[in-house]
Tab-separated table of C-alpha atoms in Angstrom:
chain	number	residue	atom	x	y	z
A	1	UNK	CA	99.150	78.676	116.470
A	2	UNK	CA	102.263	79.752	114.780
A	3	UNK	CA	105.728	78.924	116.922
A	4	UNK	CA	106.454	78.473	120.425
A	5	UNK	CA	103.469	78.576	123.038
A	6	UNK	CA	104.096	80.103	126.751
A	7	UNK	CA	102.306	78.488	128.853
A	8	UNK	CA	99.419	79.548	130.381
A	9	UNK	CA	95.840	79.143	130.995
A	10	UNK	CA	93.830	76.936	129.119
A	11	UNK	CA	91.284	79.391	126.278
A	12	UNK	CA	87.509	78.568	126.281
A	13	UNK	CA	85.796	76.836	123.923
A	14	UNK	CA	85.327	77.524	121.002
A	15	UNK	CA	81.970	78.557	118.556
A	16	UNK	CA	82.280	78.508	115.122
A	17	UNK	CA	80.683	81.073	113.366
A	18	UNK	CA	80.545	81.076	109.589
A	19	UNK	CA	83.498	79.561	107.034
A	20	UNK	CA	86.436	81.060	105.639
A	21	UNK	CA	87.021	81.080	101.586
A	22	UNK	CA	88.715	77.672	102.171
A	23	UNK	CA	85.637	76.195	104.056
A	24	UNK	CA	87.171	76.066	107.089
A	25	UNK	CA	85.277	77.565	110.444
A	26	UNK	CA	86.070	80.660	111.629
A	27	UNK	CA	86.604	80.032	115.316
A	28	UNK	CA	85.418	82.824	117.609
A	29	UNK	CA	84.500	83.051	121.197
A	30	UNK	CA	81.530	84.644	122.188
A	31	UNK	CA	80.239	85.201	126.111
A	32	UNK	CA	83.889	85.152	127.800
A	33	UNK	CA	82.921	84.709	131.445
A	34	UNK	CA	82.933	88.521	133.471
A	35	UNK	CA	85.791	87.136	135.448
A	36	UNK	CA	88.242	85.989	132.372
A	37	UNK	CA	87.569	89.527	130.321
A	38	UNK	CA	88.604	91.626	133.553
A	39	UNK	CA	91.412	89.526	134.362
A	40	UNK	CA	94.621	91.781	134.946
A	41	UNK	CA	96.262	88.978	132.893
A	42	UNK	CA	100.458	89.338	131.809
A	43	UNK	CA	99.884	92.551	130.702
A	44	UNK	CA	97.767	94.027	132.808
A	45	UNK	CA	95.107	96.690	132.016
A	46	UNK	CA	97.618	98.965	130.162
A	47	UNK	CA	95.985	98.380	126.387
A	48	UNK	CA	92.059	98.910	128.255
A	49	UNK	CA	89.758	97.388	126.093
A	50	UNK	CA	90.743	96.568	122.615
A	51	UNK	CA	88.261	96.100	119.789
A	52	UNK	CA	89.195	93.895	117.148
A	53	UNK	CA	88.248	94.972	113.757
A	54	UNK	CA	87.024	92.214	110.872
A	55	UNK	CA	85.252	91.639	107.955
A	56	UNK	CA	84.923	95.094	106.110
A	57	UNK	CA	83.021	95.405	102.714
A	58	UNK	CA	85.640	94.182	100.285
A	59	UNK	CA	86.163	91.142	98.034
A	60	UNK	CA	88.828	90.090	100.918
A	61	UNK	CA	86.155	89.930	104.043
A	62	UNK	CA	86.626	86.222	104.707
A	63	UNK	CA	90.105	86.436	104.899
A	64	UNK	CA	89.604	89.411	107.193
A	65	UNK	CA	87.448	87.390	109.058
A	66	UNK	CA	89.510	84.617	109.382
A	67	UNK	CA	92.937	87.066	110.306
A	68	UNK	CA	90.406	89.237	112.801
A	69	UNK	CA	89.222	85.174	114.561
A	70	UNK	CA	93.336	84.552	115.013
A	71	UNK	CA	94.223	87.657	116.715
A	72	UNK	CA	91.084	88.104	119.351
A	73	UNK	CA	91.897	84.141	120.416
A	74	UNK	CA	95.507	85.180	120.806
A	75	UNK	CA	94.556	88.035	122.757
A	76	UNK	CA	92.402	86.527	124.620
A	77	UNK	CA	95.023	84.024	125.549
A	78	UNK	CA	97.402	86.323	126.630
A	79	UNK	CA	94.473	87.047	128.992
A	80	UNK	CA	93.726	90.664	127.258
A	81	UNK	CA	89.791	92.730	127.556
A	82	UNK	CA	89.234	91.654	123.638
A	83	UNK	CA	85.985	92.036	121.795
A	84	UNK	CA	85.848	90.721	117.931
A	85	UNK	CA	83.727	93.338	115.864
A	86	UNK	CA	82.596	92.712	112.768
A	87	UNK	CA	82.839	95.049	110.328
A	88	UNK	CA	80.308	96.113	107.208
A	89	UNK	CA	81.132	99.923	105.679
A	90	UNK	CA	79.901	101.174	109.158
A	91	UNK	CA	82.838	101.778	111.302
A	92	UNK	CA	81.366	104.812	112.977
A	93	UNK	CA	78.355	103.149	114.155
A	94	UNK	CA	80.391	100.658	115.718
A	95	UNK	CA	82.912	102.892	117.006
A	96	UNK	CA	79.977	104.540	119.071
A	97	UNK	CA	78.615	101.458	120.142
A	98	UNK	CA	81.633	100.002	121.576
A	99	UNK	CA	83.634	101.872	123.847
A	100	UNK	CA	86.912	100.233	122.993
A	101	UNK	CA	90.148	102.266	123.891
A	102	UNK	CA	92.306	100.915	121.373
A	103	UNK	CA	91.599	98.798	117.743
A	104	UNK	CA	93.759	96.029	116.694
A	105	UNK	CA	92.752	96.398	112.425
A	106	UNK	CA	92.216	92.865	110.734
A	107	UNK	CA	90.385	94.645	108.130
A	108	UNK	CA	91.641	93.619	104.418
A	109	UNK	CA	91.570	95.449	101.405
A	110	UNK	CA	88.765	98.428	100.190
A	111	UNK	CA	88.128	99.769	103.362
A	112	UNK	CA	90.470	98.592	105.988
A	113	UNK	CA	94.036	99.176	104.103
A	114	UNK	CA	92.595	102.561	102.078
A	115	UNK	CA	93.029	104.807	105.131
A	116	UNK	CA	89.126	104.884	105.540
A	117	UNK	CA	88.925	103.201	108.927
A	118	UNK	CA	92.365	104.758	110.243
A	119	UNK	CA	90.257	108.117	109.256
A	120	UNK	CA	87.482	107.295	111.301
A	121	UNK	CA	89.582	106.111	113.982
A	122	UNK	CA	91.586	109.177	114.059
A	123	UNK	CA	88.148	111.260	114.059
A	124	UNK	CA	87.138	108.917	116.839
A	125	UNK	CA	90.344	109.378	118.880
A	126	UNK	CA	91.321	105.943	119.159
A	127	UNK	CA	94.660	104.979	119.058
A	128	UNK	CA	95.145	101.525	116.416
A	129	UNK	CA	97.418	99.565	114.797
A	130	UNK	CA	99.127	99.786	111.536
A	131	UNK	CA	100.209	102.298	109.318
A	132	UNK	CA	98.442	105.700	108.875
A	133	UNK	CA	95.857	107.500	106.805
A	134	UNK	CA	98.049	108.477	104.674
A	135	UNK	CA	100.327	105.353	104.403
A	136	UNK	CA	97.696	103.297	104.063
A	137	UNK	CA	96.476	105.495	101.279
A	138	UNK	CA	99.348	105.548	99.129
A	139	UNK	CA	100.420	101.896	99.939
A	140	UNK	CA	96.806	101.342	98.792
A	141	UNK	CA	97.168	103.030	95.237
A	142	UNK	CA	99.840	100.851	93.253
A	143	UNK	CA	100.533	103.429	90.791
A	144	UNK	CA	101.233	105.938	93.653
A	145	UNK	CA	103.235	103.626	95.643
A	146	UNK	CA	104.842	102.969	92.949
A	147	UNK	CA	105.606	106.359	91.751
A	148	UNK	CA	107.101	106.828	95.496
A	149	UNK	CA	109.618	103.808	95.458
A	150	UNK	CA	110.846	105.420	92.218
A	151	UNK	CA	111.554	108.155	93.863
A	152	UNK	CA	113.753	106.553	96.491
A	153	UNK	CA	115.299	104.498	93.851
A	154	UNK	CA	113.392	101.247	94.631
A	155	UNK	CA	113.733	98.950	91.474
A	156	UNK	CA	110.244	98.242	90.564
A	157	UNK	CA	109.276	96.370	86.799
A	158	UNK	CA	108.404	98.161	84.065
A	159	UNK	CA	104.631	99.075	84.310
A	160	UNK	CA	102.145	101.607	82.083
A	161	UNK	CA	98.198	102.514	83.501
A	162	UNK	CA	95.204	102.133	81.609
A	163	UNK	CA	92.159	104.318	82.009
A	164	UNK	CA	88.913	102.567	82.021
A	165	UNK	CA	87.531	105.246	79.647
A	166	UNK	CA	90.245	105.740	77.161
A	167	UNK	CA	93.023	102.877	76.149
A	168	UNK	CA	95.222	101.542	73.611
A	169	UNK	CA	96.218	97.724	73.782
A	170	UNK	CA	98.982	98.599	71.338
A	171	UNK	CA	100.817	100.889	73.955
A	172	UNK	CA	101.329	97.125	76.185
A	173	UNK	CA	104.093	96.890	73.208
A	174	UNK	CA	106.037	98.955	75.183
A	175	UNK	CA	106.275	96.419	77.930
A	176	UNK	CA	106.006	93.289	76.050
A	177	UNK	CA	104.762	90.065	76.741
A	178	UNK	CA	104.369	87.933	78.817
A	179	UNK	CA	103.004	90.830	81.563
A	180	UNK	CA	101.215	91.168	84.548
A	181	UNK	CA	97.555	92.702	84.411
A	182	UNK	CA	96.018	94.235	87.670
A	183	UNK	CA	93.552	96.398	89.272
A	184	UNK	CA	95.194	99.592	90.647
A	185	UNK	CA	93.707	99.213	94.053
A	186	UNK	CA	92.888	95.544	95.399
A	187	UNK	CA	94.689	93.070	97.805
A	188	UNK	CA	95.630	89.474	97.579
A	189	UNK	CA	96.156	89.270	94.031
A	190	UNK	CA	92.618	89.658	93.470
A	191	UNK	CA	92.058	90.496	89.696
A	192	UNK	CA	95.269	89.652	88.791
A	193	UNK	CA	96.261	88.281	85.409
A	194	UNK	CA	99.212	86.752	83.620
A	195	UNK	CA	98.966	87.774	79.743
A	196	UNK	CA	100.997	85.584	77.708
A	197	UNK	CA	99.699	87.097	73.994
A	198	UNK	CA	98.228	90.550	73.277
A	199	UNK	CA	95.392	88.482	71.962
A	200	UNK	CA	93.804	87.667	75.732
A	201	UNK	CA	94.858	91.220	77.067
A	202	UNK	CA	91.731	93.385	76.700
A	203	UNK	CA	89.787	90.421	78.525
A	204	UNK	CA	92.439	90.926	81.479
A	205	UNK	CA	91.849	94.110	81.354
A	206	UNK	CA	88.235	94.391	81.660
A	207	UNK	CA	88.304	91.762	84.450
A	208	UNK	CA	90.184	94.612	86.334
A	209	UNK	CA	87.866	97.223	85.356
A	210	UNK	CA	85.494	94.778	87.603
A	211	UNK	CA	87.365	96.852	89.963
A	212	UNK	CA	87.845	100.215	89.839
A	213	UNK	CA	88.667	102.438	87.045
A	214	UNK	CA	92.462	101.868	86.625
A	215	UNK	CA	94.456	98.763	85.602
A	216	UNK	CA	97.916	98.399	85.859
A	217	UNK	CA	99.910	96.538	82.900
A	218	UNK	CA	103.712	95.566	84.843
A	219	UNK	CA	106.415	93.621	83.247
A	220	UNK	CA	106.451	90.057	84.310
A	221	UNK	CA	109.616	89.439	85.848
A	222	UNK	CA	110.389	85.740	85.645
A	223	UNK	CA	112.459	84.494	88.835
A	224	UNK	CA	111.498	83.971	92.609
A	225	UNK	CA	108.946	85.385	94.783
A	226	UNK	CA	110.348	86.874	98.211
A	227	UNK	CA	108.559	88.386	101.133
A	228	UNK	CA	110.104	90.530	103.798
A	229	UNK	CA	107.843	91.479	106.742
A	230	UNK	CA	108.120	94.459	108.782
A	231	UNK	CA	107.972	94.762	113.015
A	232	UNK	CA	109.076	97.534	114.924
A	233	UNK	CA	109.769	99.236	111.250
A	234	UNK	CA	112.662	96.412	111.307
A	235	UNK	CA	112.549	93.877	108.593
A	236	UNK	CA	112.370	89.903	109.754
A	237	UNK	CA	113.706	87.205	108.017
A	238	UNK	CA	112.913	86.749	104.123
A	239	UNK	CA	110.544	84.275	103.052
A	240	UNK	CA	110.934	82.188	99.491
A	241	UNK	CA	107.328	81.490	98.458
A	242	UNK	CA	107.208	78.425	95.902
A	243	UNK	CA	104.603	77.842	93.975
A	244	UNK	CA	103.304	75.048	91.175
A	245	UNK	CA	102.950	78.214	88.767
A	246	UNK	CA	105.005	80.237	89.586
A	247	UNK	CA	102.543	82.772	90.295
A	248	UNK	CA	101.509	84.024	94.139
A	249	UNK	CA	97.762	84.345	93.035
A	250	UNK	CA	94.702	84.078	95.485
A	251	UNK	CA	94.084	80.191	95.356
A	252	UNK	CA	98.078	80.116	95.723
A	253	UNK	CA	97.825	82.478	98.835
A	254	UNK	CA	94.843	80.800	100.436
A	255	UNK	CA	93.744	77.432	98.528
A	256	UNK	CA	96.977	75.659	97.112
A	257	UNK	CA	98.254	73.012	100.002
A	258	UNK	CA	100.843	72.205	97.683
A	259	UNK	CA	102.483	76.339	98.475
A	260	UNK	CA	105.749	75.930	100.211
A	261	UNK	CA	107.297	78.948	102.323
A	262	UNK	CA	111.341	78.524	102.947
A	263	UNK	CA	112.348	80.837	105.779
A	264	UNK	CA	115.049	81.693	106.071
A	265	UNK	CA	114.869	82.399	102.002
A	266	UNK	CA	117.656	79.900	100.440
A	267	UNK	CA	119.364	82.605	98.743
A	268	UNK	CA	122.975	84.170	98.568
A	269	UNK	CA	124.271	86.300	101.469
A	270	UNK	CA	124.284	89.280	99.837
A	271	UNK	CA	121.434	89.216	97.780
A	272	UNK	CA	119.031	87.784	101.431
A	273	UNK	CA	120.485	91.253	102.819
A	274	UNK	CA	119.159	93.318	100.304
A	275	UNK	CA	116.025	92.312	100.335
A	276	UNK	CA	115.958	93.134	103.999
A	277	UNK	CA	117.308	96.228	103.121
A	278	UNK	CA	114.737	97.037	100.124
A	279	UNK	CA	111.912	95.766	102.809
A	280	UNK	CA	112.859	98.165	105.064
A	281	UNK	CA	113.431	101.391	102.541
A	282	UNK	CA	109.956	100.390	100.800
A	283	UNK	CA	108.290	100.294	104.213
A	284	UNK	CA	109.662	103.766	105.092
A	285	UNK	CA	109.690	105.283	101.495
A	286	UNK	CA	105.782	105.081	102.226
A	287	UNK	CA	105.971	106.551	105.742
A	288	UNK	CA	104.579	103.289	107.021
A	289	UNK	CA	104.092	102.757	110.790
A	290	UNK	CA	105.325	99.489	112.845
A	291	UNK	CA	104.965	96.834	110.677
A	292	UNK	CA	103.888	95.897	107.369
A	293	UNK	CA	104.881	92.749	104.538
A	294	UNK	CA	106.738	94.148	101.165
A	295	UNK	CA	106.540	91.708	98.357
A	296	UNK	CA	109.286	91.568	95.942
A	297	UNK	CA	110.420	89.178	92.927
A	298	UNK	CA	114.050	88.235	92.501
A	299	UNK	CA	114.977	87.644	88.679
A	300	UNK	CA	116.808	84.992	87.038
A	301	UNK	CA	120.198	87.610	87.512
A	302	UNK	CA	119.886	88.026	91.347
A	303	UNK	CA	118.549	91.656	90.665
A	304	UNK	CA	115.429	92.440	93.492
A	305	UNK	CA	112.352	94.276	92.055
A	306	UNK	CA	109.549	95.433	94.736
A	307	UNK	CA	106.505	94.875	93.770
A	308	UNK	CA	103.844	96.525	96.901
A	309	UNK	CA	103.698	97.030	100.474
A	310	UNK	CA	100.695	95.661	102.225
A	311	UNK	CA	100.357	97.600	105.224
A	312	UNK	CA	97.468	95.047	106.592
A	313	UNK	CA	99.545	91.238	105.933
A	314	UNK	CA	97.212	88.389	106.695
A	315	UNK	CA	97.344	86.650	109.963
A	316	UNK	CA	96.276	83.475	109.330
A	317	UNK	CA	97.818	80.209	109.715
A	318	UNK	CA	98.898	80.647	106.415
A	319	UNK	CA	100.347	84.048	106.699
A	320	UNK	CA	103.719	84.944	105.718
A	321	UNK	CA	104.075	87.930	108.721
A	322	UNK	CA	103.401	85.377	111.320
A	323	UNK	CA	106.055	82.706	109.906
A	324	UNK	CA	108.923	85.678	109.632
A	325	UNK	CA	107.935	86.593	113.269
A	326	UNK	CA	108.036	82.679	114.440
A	327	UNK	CA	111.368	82.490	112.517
A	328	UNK	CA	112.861	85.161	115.371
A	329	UNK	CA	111.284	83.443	118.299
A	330	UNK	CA	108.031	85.441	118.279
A	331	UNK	CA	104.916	83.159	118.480
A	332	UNK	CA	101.590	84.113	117.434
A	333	UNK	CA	100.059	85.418	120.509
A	334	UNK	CA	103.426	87.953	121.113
A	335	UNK	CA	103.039	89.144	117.628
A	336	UNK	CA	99.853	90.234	118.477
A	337	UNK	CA	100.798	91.820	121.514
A	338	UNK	CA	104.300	93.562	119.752
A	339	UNK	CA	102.040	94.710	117.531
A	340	UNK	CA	99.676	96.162	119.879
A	341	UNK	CA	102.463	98.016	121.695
A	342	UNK	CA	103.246	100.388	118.475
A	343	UNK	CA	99.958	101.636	118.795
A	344	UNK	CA	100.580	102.880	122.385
């Protein structure tokens, strides 16, 4: 749990079902007694029954997993009607099987941050959390997203897109080297490669072809990695994320101990507000809804680039959303319910 607790009554047990990437269990109750899943609770019956989302057919389902286990225990603390649902590429068959009246979306990635679920959800008429179909769409698609912070004159690096069909290593010259190879469409750095020499490029590149049928060649931007989450489409307080490479990649996101997270970010007054500033413009440049986490890079001159928007942030215990919303005052369990709220 992430912050201050409230008090209140003690959760069940828990059974562990399965393992997250980092081989720890993923902790969800099953067979809450009648009594505890109809109980008014703090909050009463005004969300109904909400259906917690998780899993999903990406390369990111145990994180989802892991992020969807967090927020049913915290709902289920705050003595909410929560069910966990696990998720394949079959949303509408569980939609009908489950009459839930609103979805809290823990879903990661292909699937859960595309706009396909909000679709079906939409379809469904059920009210969730999170950005919309389109949002989620274009936050989704780098190049697009990208193409939009442009747009509202959001500094983003220098960046060129490869077809899967039809590319030229050469035209990375425009760019130079070292740069940063990744898929057009994929979450938690998945894919992701540093290229150092044009020499090792084409293999980056067709490790993101693994992916879809766009890659993304970006300037690297040497300097420091902030975050800047998003709630109630206000930003929270930066985040510095240090790392032993210098690189935010998937082991550093979910398997490096040795990742440190400074909050509030130690950086100069001016430059800490406009991240928050940049945070909040990326968030609504996309037409995202509630909340969200922008990553950005600071270089070596104090000049901010943004990187993405992921409208779906992890909410594990080593999330970055959760640690900007403990940073306020917000524990775990009223994140989940502040979030819940926006979808009212």
């Amino acid at each position: 749990m992430i912050g201050k607790e409230r008090k209140g009554p003690s959760p069940p047990a828990l059974r562990h079902i399965g393992a997250g990437p980092d081989g720890s269990p993923l902790g969800v109750r099953l067979g809450e007694p009648k009594v505890r899943r109809e109980a008014e609770g703090r909050h009463g019956s005004r969300f109904g029954k909400i259906g917690v989302l998780a899993g999903g057919p990406s390369n990111e389902r145990g994180i989802s997993l892991r992020s969807g286990a967090a927020v049913y225990n915290a709902l289920l603390s705050e003595g909410l009607d929560a069910i966990f649902l696990r998720v394949k590429n079959d949303i509408r068959n569980v939609i009908a099987a489950n009459k839930i009246d609103v979805a809290f979306i823990a879903l990661h990635g292909r699937y859960g941050e595309d706009g396909t679920v909000q679709q079906a959800l939409e379809d469904a008429d059920i009210p969730y959390t999170g950005s919309g179909v389109e949002a989620s769409r274009l936050a989704f698609d780098k190049v697009a997203s990208k193409e939009a912070f442009i747009k509202n004159k959001i500094p983003v690096p220098k960046y060129i897109v490869f077809e899967k069909e039809k590319f030229d290593v050469n035209e990375a010259d425009k760019i130079g080297f070292p740069l940063v190879v990744k898929p057009q469409s994929e979450g938690s750095s998945i894919g992701l490669s540093i290229v150092k020499e044009k020499k090792f490029l084409r293999t980056a590149i067709d490790k993101t072809f693994q992916y879809g049928e766009r890659s993304v060649l970006e300037e690297y931007v040497a300097g420091r990695e902030l975050t800047v989450g998003i709630l109630d489409d206000k930003s929270l307080p930066v985040i510095e994320i240090v790392t032993k490479n210098n690189v935010y990649d998937y082991e550093a996101k979910y398997e490096d101990s040795t990742t440190r997270y400074l909050v509030p970010a130690p950086i100069d007054k001016e430059t800490y507000k406009e991240a928050g500033r940049l945070g909040s413009l990326s968030h609504s440049a996309l037409g995202c809804r509630s909340f969200s986490r922008v990553d950005m890079i600071m270089d070596n001159y104090g000049k901010i680039f943004v990187l993405e928007v992921n409208t779906i942030p992890g909410m594990t215990g080593r999330s970055l959303l959760p640690k900007a919303a403990a940073a306020i005052g917000l524990c775990f369990r009223e994140l989940c319910v502040k979030i819940l709220e926006h979808s009212l």
